JSON list of C-alpha atoms in Angstrom, two decimals:
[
{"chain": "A", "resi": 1, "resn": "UNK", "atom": "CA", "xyz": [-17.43, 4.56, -5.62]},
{"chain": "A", "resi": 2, "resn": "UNK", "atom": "CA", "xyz": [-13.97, 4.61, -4.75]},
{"chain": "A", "resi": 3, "resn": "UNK", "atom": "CA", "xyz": [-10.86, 2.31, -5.79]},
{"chain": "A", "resi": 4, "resn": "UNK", "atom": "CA", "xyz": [-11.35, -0.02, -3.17]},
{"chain": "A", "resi": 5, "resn": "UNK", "atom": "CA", "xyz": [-14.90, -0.85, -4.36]},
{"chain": "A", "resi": 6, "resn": "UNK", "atom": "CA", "xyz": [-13.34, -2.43, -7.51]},
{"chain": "A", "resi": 7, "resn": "UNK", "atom": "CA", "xyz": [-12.97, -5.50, -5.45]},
{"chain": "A", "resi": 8, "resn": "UNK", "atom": "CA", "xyz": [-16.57, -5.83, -5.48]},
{"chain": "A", "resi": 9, "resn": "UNK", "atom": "CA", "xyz": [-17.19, -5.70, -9.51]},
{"chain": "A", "resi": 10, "resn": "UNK", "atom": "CA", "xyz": [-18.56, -9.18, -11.00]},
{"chain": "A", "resi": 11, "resn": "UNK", "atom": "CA", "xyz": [-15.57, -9.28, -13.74]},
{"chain": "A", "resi": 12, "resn": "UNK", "atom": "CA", "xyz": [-12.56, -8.86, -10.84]},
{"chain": "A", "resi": 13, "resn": "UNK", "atom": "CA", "xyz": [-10.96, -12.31, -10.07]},
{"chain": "A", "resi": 14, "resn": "UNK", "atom": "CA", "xyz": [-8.51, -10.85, -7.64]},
{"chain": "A", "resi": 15, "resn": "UNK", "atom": "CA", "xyz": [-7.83, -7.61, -6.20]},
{"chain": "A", "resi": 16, "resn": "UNK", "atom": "CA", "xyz": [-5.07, -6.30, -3.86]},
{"chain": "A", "resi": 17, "resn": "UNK", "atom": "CA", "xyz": [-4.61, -2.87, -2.11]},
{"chain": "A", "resi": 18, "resn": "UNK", "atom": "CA", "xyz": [-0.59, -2.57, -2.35]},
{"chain": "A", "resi": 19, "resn": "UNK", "atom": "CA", "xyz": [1.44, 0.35, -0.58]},
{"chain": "A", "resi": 20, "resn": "UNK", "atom": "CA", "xyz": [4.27, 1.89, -2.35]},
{"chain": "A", "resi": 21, "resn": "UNK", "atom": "CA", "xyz": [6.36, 1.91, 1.03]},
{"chain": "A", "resi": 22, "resn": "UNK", "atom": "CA", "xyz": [5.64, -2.29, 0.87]},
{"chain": "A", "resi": 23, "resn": "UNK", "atom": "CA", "xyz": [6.65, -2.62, -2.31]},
{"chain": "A", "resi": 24, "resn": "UNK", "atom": "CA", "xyz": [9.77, -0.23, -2.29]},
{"chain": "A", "resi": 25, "resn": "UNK", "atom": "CA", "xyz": [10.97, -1.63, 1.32]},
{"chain": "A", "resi": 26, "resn": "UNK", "atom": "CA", "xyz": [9.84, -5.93, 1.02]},
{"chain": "A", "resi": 27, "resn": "UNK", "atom": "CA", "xyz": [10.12, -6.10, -3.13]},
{"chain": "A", "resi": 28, "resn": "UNK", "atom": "CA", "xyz": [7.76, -7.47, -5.62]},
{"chain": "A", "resi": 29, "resn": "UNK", "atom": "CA", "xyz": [8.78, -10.67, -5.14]},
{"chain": "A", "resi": 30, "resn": "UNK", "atom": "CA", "xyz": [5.81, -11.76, -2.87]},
{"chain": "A", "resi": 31, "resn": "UNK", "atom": "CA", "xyz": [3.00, -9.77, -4.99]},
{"chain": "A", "resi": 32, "resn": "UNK", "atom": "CA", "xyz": [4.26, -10.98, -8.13]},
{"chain": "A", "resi": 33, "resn": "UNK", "atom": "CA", "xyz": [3.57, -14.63, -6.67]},
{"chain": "A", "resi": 34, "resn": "UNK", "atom": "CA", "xyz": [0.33, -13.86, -5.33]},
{"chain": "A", "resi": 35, "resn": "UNK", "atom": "CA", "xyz": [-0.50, -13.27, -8.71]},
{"chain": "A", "resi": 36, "resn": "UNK", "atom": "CA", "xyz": [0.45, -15.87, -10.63]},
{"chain": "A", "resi": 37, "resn": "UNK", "atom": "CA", "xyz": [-1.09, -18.00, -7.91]},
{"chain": "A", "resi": 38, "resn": "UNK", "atom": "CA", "xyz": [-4.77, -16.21, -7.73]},
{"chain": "A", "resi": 39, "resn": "UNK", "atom": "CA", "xyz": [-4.71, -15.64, -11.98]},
{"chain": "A", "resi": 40, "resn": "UNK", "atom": "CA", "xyz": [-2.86, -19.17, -12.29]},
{"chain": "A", "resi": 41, "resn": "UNK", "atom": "CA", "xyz": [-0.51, -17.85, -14.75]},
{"chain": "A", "resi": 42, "resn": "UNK", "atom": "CA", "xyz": [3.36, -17.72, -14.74]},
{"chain": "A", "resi": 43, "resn": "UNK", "atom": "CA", "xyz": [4.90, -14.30, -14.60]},
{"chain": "A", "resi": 44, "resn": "UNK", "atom": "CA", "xyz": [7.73, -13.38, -17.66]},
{"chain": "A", "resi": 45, "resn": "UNK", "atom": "CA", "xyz": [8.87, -9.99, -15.55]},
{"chain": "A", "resi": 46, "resn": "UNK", "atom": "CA", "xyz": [11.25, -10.32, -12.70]},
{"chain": "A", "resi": 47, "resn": "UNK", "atom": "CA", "xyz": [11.05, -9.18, -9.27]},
{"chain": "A", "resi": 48, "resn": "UNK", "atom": "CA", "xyz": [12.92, -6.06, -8.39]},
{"chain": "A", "resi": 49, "resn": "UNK", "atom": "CA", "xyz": [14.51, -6.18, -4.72]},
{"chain": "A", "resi": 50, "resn": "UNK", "atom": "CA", "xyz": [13.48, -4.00, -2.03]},
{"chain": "A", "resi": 51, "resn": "UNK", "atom": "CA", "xyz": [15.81, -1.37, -0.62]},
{"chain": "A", "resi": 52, "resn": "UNK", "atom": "CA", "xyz": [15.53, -0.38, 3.33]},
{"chain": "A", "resi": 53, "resn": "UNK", "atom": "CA", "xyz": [13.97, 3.08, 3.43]},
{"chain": "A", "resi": 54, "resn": "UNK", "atom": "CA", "xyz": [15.36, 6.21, 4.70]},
{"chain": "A", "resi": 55, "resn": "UNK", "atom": "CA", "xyz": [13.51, 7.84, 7.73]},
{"chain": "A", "resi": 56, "resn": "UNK", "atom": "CA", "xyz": [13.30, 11.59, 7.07]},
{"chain": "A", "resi": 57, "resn": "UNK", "atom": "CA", "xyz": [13.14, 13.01, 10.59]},
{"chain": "A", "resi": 58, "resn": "UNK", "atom": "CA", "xyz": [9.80, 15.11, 10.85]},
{"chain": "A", "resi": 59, "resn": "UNK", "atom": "CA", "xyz": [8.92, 18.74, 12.62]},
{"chain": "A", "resi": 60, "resn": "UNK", "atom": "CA", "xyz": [6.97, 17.59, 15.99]},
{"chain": "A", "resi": 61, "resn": "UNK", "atom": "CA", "xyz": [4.28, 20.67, 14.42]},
{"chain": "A", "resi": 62, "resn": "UNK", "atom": "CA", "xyz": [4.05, 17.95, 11.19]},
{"chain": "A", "resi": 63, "resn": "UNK", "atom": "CA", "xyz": [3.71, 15.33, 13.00]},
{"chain": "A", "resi": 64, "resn": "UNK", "atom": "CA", "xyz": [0.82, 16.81, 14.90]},
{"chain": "A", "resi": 65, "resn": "UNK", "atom": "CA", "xyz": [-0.91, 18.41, 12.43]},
{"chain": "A", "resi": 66, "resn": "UNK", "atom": "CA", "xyz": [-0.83, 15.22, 10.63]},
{"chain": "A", "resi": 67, "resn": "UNK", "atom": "CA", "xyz": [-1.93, 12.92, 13.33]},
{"chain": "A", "resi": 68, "resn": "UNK", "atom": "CA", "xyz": [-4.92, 15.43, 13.89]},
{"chain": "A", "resi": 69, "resn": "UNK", "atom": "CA", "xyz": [-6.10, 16.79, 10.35]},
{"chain": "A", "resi": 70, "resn": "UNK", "atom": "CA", "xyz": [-5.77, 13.29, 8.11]},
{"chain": "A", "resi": 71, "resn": "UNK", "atom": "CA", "xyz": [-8.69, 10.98, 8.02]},
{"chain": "A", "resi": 72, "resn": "UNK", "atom": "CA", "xyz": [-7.32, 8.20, 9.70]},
{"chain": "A", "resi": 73, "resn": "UNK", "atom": "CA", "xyz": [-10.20, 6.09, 9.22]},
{"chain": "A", "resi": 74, "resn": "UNK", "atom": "CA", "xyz": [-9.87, 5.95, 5.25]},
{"chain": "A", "resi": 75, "resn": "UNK", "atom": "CA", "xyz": [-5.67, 6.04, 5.80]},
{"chain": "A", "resi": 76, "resn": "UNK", "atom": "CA", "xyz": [-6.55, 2.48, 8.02]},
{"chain": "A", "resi": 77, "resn": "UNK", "atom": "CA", "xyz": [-8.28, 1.19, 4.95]},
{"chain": "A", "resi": 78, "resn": "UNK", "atom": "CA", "xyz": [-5.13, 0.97, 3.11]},
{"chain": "A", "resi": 79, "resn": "UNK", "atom": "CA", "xyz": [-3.06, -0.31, 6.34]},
{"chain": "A", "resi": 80, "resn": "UNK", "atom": "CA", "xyz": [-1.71, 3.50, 7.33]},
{"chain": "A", "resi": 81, "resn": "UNK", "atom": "CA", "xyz": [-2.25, 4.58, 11.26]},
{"chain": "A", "resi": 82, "resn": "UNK", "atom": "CA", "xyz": [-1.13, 7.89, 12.92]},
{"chain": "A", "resi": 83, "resn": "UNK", "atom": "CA", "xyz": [2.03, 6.35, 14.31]},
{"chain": "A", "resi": 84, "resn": "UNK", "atom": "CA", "xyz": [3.24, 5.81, 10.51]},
{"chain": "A", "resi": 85, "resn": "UNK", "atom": "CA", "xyz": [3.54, 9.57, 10.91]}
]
């Protein structure tokens, strides 16, 4: 098993796979919604505001290395793709 097979477990109403860079950059806003929606609850928190995030600039020998040596297969599973490199 992995995380993502939780999704799968009889007693799991709802499951999401959320990205730190989604919720840092677009807020919590829209998962805190899709929440109260799926568990039909309302939420007592409020949603923190994203911030636009700073691009590091990257060696071209990172950015190769990476593109070549992660498994980009699993990475897709939780929406990442070698040009997010």
């Amino acid at each position: 098993y992995n995380f993502l097979s939780v999704q799968n477990f009889s007693n799991i109403k709802s499951f999401y796979t959320v990205r730190y860079e989604d919720m840092a950059g677009n807020g919590t806003d829209w998962l805190i919604h899709k929440v109260e929606k799926d568990l039909n609850v309302t939420a007592k928190c409020k949603p923190i505001k994203g911030k636009p995030r700073r691009v590091r600039p990257l060696s071209k020998d990172y950015v190769e290395y990476m593109q070549e040596f992660v498994d980009w297969e699993a990475e897709k599973l939780i929406g990442f793709s070698p040009t997010d490199v």
